[in-house]
CSV table of C-alpha atoms in Angstrom, one decimal:
chain,number,residue,atom,x,y,z
A,1,ALA,CA,171.6,38.1,50.6
A,2,ASN,CA,169.9,40.4,52.9
A,3,PRO,CA,171.3,40.8,56.5
A,4,MET,CA,167.7,41.5,58.0
A,5,THR,CA,167.2,37.7,57.7
A,6,SER,CA,170.5,36.3,56.8
A,7,VAL,CA,171.6,37.6,60.5
A,8,LEU,CA,169.3,35.3,62.1
A,9,PRO,CA,170.7,31.7,61.3
A,10,SER,CA,173.7,32.3,63.0
A,11,LEU,CA,171.8,33.0,66.3
A,12,PRO,CA,171.7,30.1,68.7
A,13,ILE,CA,167.7,31.1,69.3
A,14,ALA,CA,167.4,30.4,65.3
A,15,SER,CA,168.4,27.2,65.5
A,16,VAL,CA,165.7,25.8,67.3
A,17,THR,CA,163.6,23.5,65.2
A,18,ALA,CA,160.5,24.7,63.7
A,19,GLY,CA,158.3,22.1,65.6
A,20,VAL,CA,159.9,23.2,68.7
A,21,ALA,CA,159.3,26.9,68.1
A,22,THR,CA,155.9,26.7,67.0
A,23,SER,CA,154.9,24.6,70.1
A,24,LEU,CA,156.5,27.1,72.1
A,25,ALA,CA,155.4,30.1,70.5
A,26,GLY,CA,151.9,28.3,70.8
A,27,LEU,CA,152.3,27.7,74.4
A,28,ALA,CA,153.1,31.2,75.4
A,29,PHE,CA,150.5,32.6,73.3
A,30,CYS,CA,147.9,30.6,75.6
A,31,TYR,CA,149.5,32.6,78.9
A,32,PRO,CA,147.8,36.0,79.2
A,33,SER,CA,149.8,39.1,79.7
A,34,SER,CA,148.9,39.0,83.6
A,35,CYS,CA,150.9,35.9,84.1
A,36,ILE,CA,153.9,37.3,82.1
A,37,ALA,CA,153.6,40.4,84.5
A,38,THR,CA,153.5,38.1,87.6
A,39,LEU,CA,156.9,36.4,86.2
A,40,ALA,CA,158.6,39.7,86.0
A,41,SER,CA,157.3,41.0,89.4
A,42,LEU,CA,158.8,37.8,91.0
A,43,GLY,CA,162.1,38.7,89.4
A,44,LEU,CA,162.3,36.5,86.7
A,45,ILE,CA,162.7,39.1,84.1
A,46,PRO,CA,164.4,36.6,81.6
A,47,VAL,CA,161.7,34.1,81.5
A,48,ALA,CA,159.0,36.9,81.3
A,49,ALA,CA,161.4,38.3,78.3
A,50,VAL,CA,161.3,35.0,76.6
A,51,PHE,CA,157.4,34.4,76.8
A,52,THR,CA,157.1,37.7,75.5
A,53,LEU,CA,159.2,37.2,72.7
A,54,LEU,CA,157.4,33.8,71.9
A,55,ARG,CA,154.1,35.6,72.2
A,56,ALA,CA,155.3,38.2,69.5
A,57,LEU,CA,156.5,35.8,67.4
A,58,HIS,CA,153.0,34.1,67.2
A,59,ASN,CA,151.5,37.1,66.2
A,60,GLU,CA,154.1,38.4,63.8
A,61,CYS,CA,154.2,41.7,65.8
A,62,ASP,CA,154.7,42.6,69.3
A,63,GLY,CA,151.9,41.8,71.7
A,64,PRO,CA,150.3,45.4,72.3
A,65,THR,CA,150.1,45.8,68.7
A,66,ALA,CA,148.6,42.2,68.5
A,67,ARG,CA,145.7,43.1,71.1
A,68,ALA,CA,145.2,46.6,69.7
A,69,ARG,CA,141.5,47.0,68.3
A,70,LEU,CA,140.6,50.0,66.3
A,71,PRO,CA,138.1,52.2,68.3
A,72,LEU,CA,134.8,52.7,66.6
A,73,GLY,CA,134.9,55.9,64.6
A,74,ALA,CA,138.6,56.5,65.5
A,75,TYR,CA,139.4,58.0,62.0
A,76,ASN,CA,135.8,59.0,60.8
A,77,GLY,CA,136.0,62.9,60.2
A,78,LYS,CA,139.5,63.2,61.0
A,79,CYS,CA,142.0,65.3,58.7
A,80,VAL,CA,144.8,62.9,57.9
A,81,TRP,CA,147.8,64.2,55.9
A,82,ILE,CA,150.0,61.3,54.5
A,83,THR,CA,153.1,61.6,52.9
A,84,GLY,CA,154.5,59.1,50.2
A,85,ALA,CA,151.0,58.5,49.6
A,86,SER,CA,151.5,57.5,45.8
A,87,SER,CA,152.5,53.9,46.5
A,88,GLY,CA,153.3,51.1,48.8
A,89,LEU,CA,152.4,51.5,52.6
A,90,GLY,CA,151.1,55.5,52.1
A,91,LYS,CA,148.7,54.4,49.4
A,92,GLU,CA,147.5,51.4,51.6
A,93,PHE,CA,146.9,53.8,54.3
A,94,ALA,CA,145.0,56.4,52.3
A,95,LEU,CA,142.7,53.2,51.1
A,96,GLN,CA,141.9,52.1,54.2
A,97,LEU,CA,141.5,55.7,56.0
A,98,GLY,CA,139.1,56.7,53.0
A,99,LYS,CA,137.0,53.5,53.9
A,100,LEU,CA,137.1,54.8,57.7
A,101,GLY,CA,135.6,58.1,56.8
A,102,ALA,CA,138.5,60.3,57.2
A,103,LYS,CA,139.4,63.5,55.3
A,104,LEU,CA,142.6,62.9,53.4
A,105,VAL,CA,145.1,65.2,52.4
A,106,LEU,CA,147.6,62.8,49.9
A,107,SER,CA,151.2,64.1,49.3
A,108,ALA,CA,154.2,62.7,47.2
A,109,ARG,CA,156.2,64.1,44.1
A,110,ARG,CA,154.1,62.1,41.5
A,111,GLU,CA,151.0,64.1,41.0
A,112,GLY,CA,149.7,61.7,38.5
A,113,ALA,CA,150.2,58.6,40.6
A,114,LEU,CA,148.3,60.6,43.5
A,115,ALA,CA,145.3,61.4,41.4
A,116,ASP,CA,145.1,57.4,40.8
A,117,VAL,CA,145.1,57.0,44.3
A,118,ARG,CA,142.4,59.5,44.7
A,119,ALA,CA,140.0,58.1,42.0
A,120,ALA,CA,140.4,54.4,43.9
A,121,ILE,CA,139.6,56.0,47.2
A,122,ILE,CA,136.2,57.5,45.6
A,123,GLU,CA,135.4,54.4,44.0
A,124,GLN,CA,135.2,52.9,47.3
A,125,GLY,CA,132.7,55.5,48.4
A,126,ALA,CA,134.2,58.3,49.8
A,127,PRO,CA,133.1,61.7,48.7
A,128,ALA,CA,135.5,63.6,46.4
A,129,THR,CA,135.5,66.6,48.4
A,130,SER,CA,137.2,64.7,51.1
A,131,ILE,CA,140.5,64.1,49.1
A,132,VAL,CA,142.8,66.5,48.5
A,133,VAL,CA,146.3,66.2,46.3
A,134,LEU,CA,149.2,68.1,47.3
A,135,PRO,CA,152.3,67.4,45.4
A,136,CYS,CA,155.5,67.9,47.3
A,137,ASP,CA,159.1,66.8,47.1
A,138,LEU,CA,160.5,66.3,50.8
A,139,SER,CA,164.0,66.9,49.7
A,140,ASP,CA,163.1,70.5,49.1
A,141,LEU,CA,163.2,71.5,52.9
A,142,GLY,CA,162.8,75.2,51.9
A,143,ALA,CA,159.5,74.4,50.3
A,144,LEU,CA,157.8,72.2,53.0
A,145,PRO,CA,156.7,75.2,55.5
A,146,ALA,CA,154.2,76.5,52.7
A,147,ALA,CA,152.9,72.7,51.9
A,148,ALA,CA,152.2,72.3,55.4
A,149,GLU,CA,150.5,75.6,55.6
A,150,HIS,CA,148.2,74.6,52.2
A,151,ALA,CA,147.7,71.0,54.0
A,152,ILE,CA,146.3,72.9,57.2
A,153,GLN,CA,144.0,75.1,54.9
A,154,ALA,CA,142.5,72.2,52.9
A,155,PHE,CA,140.3,71.2,55.7
A,156,GLY,CA,141.2,73.8,58.4
A,157,GLY,CA,143.5,71.6,60.3
A,158,ILE,CA,145.3,68.5,60.6
A,159,ASP,CA,144.2,65.9,63.1
A,160,VAL,CA,147.0,63.1,62.0
A,161,LEU,CA,150.0,63.4,60.2
A,162,ILE,CA,151.6,60.2,58.8
A,163,ASN,CA,155.2,60.6,58.1
A,164,ASN,CA,155.5,57.7,55.7
A,165,ALA,CA,157.6,59.0,52.6
A,166,GLY,CA,161.1,57.5,52.4
A,167,PHE,CA,163.5,55.4,50.9
A,168,THR,CA,166.4,52.9,51.8
A,169,GLN,CA,169.6,51.7,50.3
A,170,ARG,CA,172.0,49.0,49.4
A,171,GLN,CA,175.3,49.7,49.6
A,172,ILE,CA,178.4,50.0,52.2
A,173,ALA,CA,179.4,53.2,53.7
A,174,GLN,CA,182.7,53.2,52.2
A,175,ARG,CA,181.4,53.1,48.7
A,176,THR,CA,178.4,55.4,49.2
A,177,SER,CA,178.7,59.3,48.5
A,178,PHE,CA,178.0,61.9,51.4
A,179,ALA,CA,175.3,63.2,49.1
A,180,VAL,CA,173.4,60.0,49.7
A,181,ASP,CA,173.6,60.6,53.3
A,182,ILE,CA,172.2,64.0,53.0
A,183,GLN,CA,169.5,63.4,50.7
A,184,MET,CA,168.3,60.1,53.0
A,185,THR,CA,168.7,61.9,56.2
A,186,THR,CA,166.6,65.1,54.7
A,187,VAL,CA,163.8,62.9,53.0
A,188,ASP,CA,163.6,60.0,56.2
A,189,PHE,CA,164.1,62.5,59.2
A,190,LEU,CA,164.6,66.0,58.6
A,191,ALA,CA,161.2,66.6,56.5
A,192,CYS,CA,159.4,64.6,59.0
A,193,VAL,CA,160.6,67.0,61.8
A,194,CYS,CA,160.0,70.0,59.3
A,195,LEU,CA,156.4,69.3,58.7
A,196,THR,CA,155.6,68.3,62.4
A,197,LYS,CA,156.9,71.4,63.6
A,198,VAL,CA,154.9,73.7,61.2
A,199,LEU,CA,151.7,71.6,62.3
A,200,LEU,CA,152.0,71.5,66.0
A,201,PRO,CA,150.7,75.0,66.8
A,202,SER,CA,147.7,74.4,65.2
A,203,MET,CA,147.5,70.9,66.3
A,204,VAL,CA,148.0,72.2,69.9
A,205,ALA,CA,145.3,74.9,69.3
A,206,ASN,CA,142.8,72.3,68.4
A,207,GLY,CA,143.3,70.3,71.3
A,208,GLY,CA,145.6,67.7,70.1
A,209,GLY,CA,146.7,65.6,67.4
A,210,LEU,CA,148.3,62.2,66.3
A,211,ILE,CA,151.8,61.7,64.6
A,212,ILE,CA,152.2,58.2,63.0
A,213,ASN,CA,156.1,57.7,62.2
A,214,ILE,CA,156.5,54.8,59.6
A,215,SER,CA,160.0,53.8,61.1
A,216,SER,CA,161.8,50.5,60.5
A,217,ILE,CA,163.2,47.5,62.4
A,218,ALA,CA,166.4,48.9,61.0
A,219,GLY,CA,165.6,52.2,63.6
A,220,LYS,CA,166.1,49.7,66.3
A,221,ILE,CA,169.4,47.8,65.4
A,222,GLY,CA,172.2,48.9,63.0
A,223,LEU,CA,172.2,46.8,59.9
A,224,PRO,CA,174.8,46.6,57.4
A,225,LEU,CA,174.3,48.2,53.8
A,226,ARG,CA,171.9,50.8,55.3
A,227,THR,CA,174.1,53.1,57.2
A,228,ALA,CA,172.3,56.4,56.3
A,229,TYR,CA,169.0,54.5,56.5
A,230,CYS,CA,169.5,53.4,60.1
A,231,ALA,CA,170.7,56.8,61.1
A,232,SER,CA,167.6,58.4,60.0
A,233,LYS,CA,165.4,55.9,61.7
A,234,PHE,CA,167.4,56.0,64.8
A,235,ALA,CA,167.1,60.0,64.4
A,236,LEU,CA,163.5,59.6,64.0
A,237,HIS,CA,163.0,57.7,67.1
A,238,GLY,CA,165.2,60.0,69.3
A,239,PHE,CA,163.3,63.3,68.1
A,240,PHE,CA,159.9,62.1,68.4
A,241,ASP,CA,160.2,60.4,71.6
A,242,ALA,CA,161.4,63.6,73.1
A,243,LEU,CA,158.4,65.5,71.4
A,244,ARG,CA,156.2,62.9,72.9
A,245,ALA,CA,157.4,63.7,76.4
A,246,GLU,CA,157.6,67.6,75.8
A,247,GLU,CA,153.9,67.7,74.2
A,248,SER,CA,152.4,65.3,76.2
A,249,GLY,CA,150.5,67.7,78.2
A,250,HIS,CA,149.1,69.5,75.1
A,251,GLY,CA,147.1,66.3,73.8
A,252,ILE,CA,150.1,65.3,71.0
A,253,ARG,CA,150.4,61.7,70.7
A,254,VAL,CA,153.1,59.9,69.0
A,255,THR,CA,153.3,56.3,67.5
A,256,ASN,CA,156.5,55.1,65.6
A,257,VAL,CA,155.9,51.9,63.6
A,258,CYS,CA,158.5,49.5,63.2
A,259,PRO,CA,158.0,47.3,60.3
A,260,GLY,CA,160.3,44.5,59.0
A,261,SER,CA,159.9,43.4,55.4
A,262,VAL,CA,156.7,44.2,53.7
A,263,ARG,CA,155.8,43.6,50.1
A,264,THR,CA,156.5,46.7,48.4
A,265,ASN,CA,158.9,48.3,46.1
A,266,ILE,CA,161.0,49.7,48.7
A,267,ALA,CA,164.4,47.3,47.7
A,268,ARG,CA,163.7,48.0,44.1
A,269,ASN,CA,164.0,52.0,44.4
A,270,ALA,CA,167.0,51.4,47.0
A,271,VAL,CA,169.9,53.9,46.3
A,272,THR,CA,173.3,52.2,45.8
A,273,GLY,CA,176.4,54.5,45.8
A,274,ASP,CA,175.2,57.9,44.6
A,275,VAL,CA,172.0,59.9,44.4
A,276,GLY,CA,169.8,58.5,41.5
A,277,GLN,CA,171.7,55.3,41.3
A,278,LEU,CA,168.7,52.7,42.0
A,279,ARG,CA,169.2,49.1,42.8
A,280,GLY,CA,166.4,48.2,40.5
A,281,ASP,CA,166.2,44.8,42.3
A,282,THR,CA,164.2,43.1,45.1
A,283,ASP,CA,165.2,41.3,47.9
A,284,ALA,CA,163.8,37.7,48.6
A,285,ASN,CA,162.7,38.7,52.2
A,286,ILE,CA,160.7,41.5,50.7
A,287,GLU,CA,158.9,39.5,48.2
A,288,ALA,CA,157.9,37.1,51.2
A,289,GLY,CA,157.6,39.9,53.3
A,290,LEU,CA,154.2,41.0,55.4
A,291,ASP,CA,151.0,42.0,53.5
A,292,PRO,CA,150.9,45.8,53.4
A,293,SER,CA,147.0,46.0,54.0
A,294,TRP,CA,147.6,44.0,57.3
A,295,VAL,CA,150.5,46.4,58.3
A,296,CYS,CA,148.5,49.5,57.7
A,297,GLU,CA,145.7,48.0,59.7
A,298,ARG,CA,147.6,47.1,62.5
A,299,ALA,CA,149.6,50.5,62.5
A,300,LEU,CA,146.2,52.4,62.5
A,301,ALA,CA,144.7,50.2,65.5
A,302,ALA,CA,148.0,50.7,67.5
A,303,ALA,CA,148.1,54.5,66.9
A,304,ALA,CA,144.4,55.1,67.9
A,305,CYS,CA,145.0,52.8,71.0
A,306,GLY,CA,147.8,55.3,71.9
A,307,LEU,CA,150.9,52.7,71.6
A,308,PHE,CA,154.1,54.7,71.6
A,309,GLU,CA,155.8,52.0,69.3
A,310,SER,CA,154.7,49.1,67.1
A,311,TRP,CA,156.7,46.3,66.0
A,312,LEU,CA,155.8,43.9,63.2
A,313,GLY,CA,157.6,41.4,61.3
A,314,ARG,CA,158.3,37.9,60.1
A,315,LYS,CA,159.4,35.6,62.9
A,316,SER,CA,162.7,35.7,61.4
A,317,GLU,CA,163.0,39.4,61.5
A,318,LEU,CA,161.3,40.2,64.8
A,319,TYR,CA,163.8,38.4,66.8
A,320,LEU,CA,166.2,41.5,66.2
A,321,PRO,CA,164.6,44.1,68.0
A,322,TYR,CA,163.9,41.6,70.9
A,323,MET,CA,167.6,40.3,71.3
A,324,ALA,CA,169.0,44.0,70.6
A,325,HIS,CA,166.9,45.1,73.7
A,326,TYR,CA,167.6,42.2,75.9
A,327,LEU,CA,171.2,41.2,74.8
A,328,PRO,CA,172.4,44.4,72.8
A,329,ASP,CA,176.2,43.4,72.8
A,330,PHE,CA,175.7,39.8,71.9
A,331,THR,CA,173.5,40.8,68.8
A,332,LYS,CA,175.9,43.4,67.8
A,333,VAL,CA,178.6,41.0,67.8
A,334,GLN,CA,176.5,38.3,65.7
A,335,VAL,CA,175.6,41.2,63.0
A,336,MET,CA,179.2,42.1,62.8
A,337,LYS,CA,180.2,38.6,62.0
A,338,LYS,CA,177.7,38.0,59.4
A,339,ALA,CA,178.2,41.4,58.0
A,340,ARG,CA,181.8,40.6,56.9
A,341,ALA,CA,180.4,38.1,54.2
A,342,LEU,CA,177.8,40.4,53.4
A,343,VAL,CA,180.1,43.1,52.6
A,344,GLU,CA,182.3,40.8,50.6
A,345,GLN,CA,179.5,39.7,48.6
A,346,THR,CA,178.5,43.3,47.8
A,347,LEU,CA,182.0,44.7,46.9
A,348,ALA,CA,182.4,41.4,44.5
A,349,ALA,CA,179.4,42.3,42.5
A,350,VAL,CA,180.1,46.0,42.4
A,351,GLU,CA,183.7,45.2,40.9
A,352,ALA,CA,182.7,42.2,38.7
A,353,PRO,CA,183.3,43.2,35.1
A,354,LYS,CA,179.7,43.8,33.3
A,355,GLU,CA,178.7,42.1,30.1
A,356,SER,CA,178.2,44.1,27.3
């Protein structure tokens, strides 16, 4: 069982019948944003909040993300550095940006997989000279400044940094070694900070830049079995929201993308009790998750349109950030109640005798 989906059936709003929910979502979608803004201006904040949520559920993303349209030539000729580009969302970002005419620096640990991605982009019609493979391990913070300098030198500067690389977990904190917390915080948060700090001076000198962080719905609400992952994503939001405020006068833009379940191998590669112990199995909600191509297309459009944050998720997941925002205590209590059963299931699975 996965808490991101199993938390929700206990919530009253999730008990609305599918037909009624679909009808309400359709009704809310018919009302323009100006109507919702009018409701809010009249002091009907709860009503406006409900209509905002229903519009989001209709689109499987928040309203601004749904309405975002990629400006013509937004990424054409731009130098884009993508971390975690060998698979999953990172690979999809690379393929789409290659079609959009971007110059690409592709990074991940597996050089062979990066070479395959590069070949696929060239096969789409991109010139070979527009794609550079730059292998690096984000867990090695000491090596990252040099890697960033190489990325800058590849095309004379980086216009867009996509902090995509990262991994998650599937274990309770009590059964997880502190080494996992260190590694996850390093890869999912500190590496993003390190690369950004090296790139910032050149971005500012060139008139600005765009930083796209691939966060998660788990960066908006604490979910069980993901303590280190949630902490890293929460930290990502805190740092980059503050950075956006500091650097807004220098042309630095930041978009934090918060997807729910996406059909990638993130659950299979999730760490369990210790570093190197991988789960090796996926989640039902991941298998039924969003199409990576659609997620990347929406994220690129949202970032190009200057959105500060973009939420994407199936209807059963998109409730979470909205409820956490409007009903924080209530949502935490519901997560806590459901977490008890999930923890018991996890411990039972860990302690069950293994068949030889």
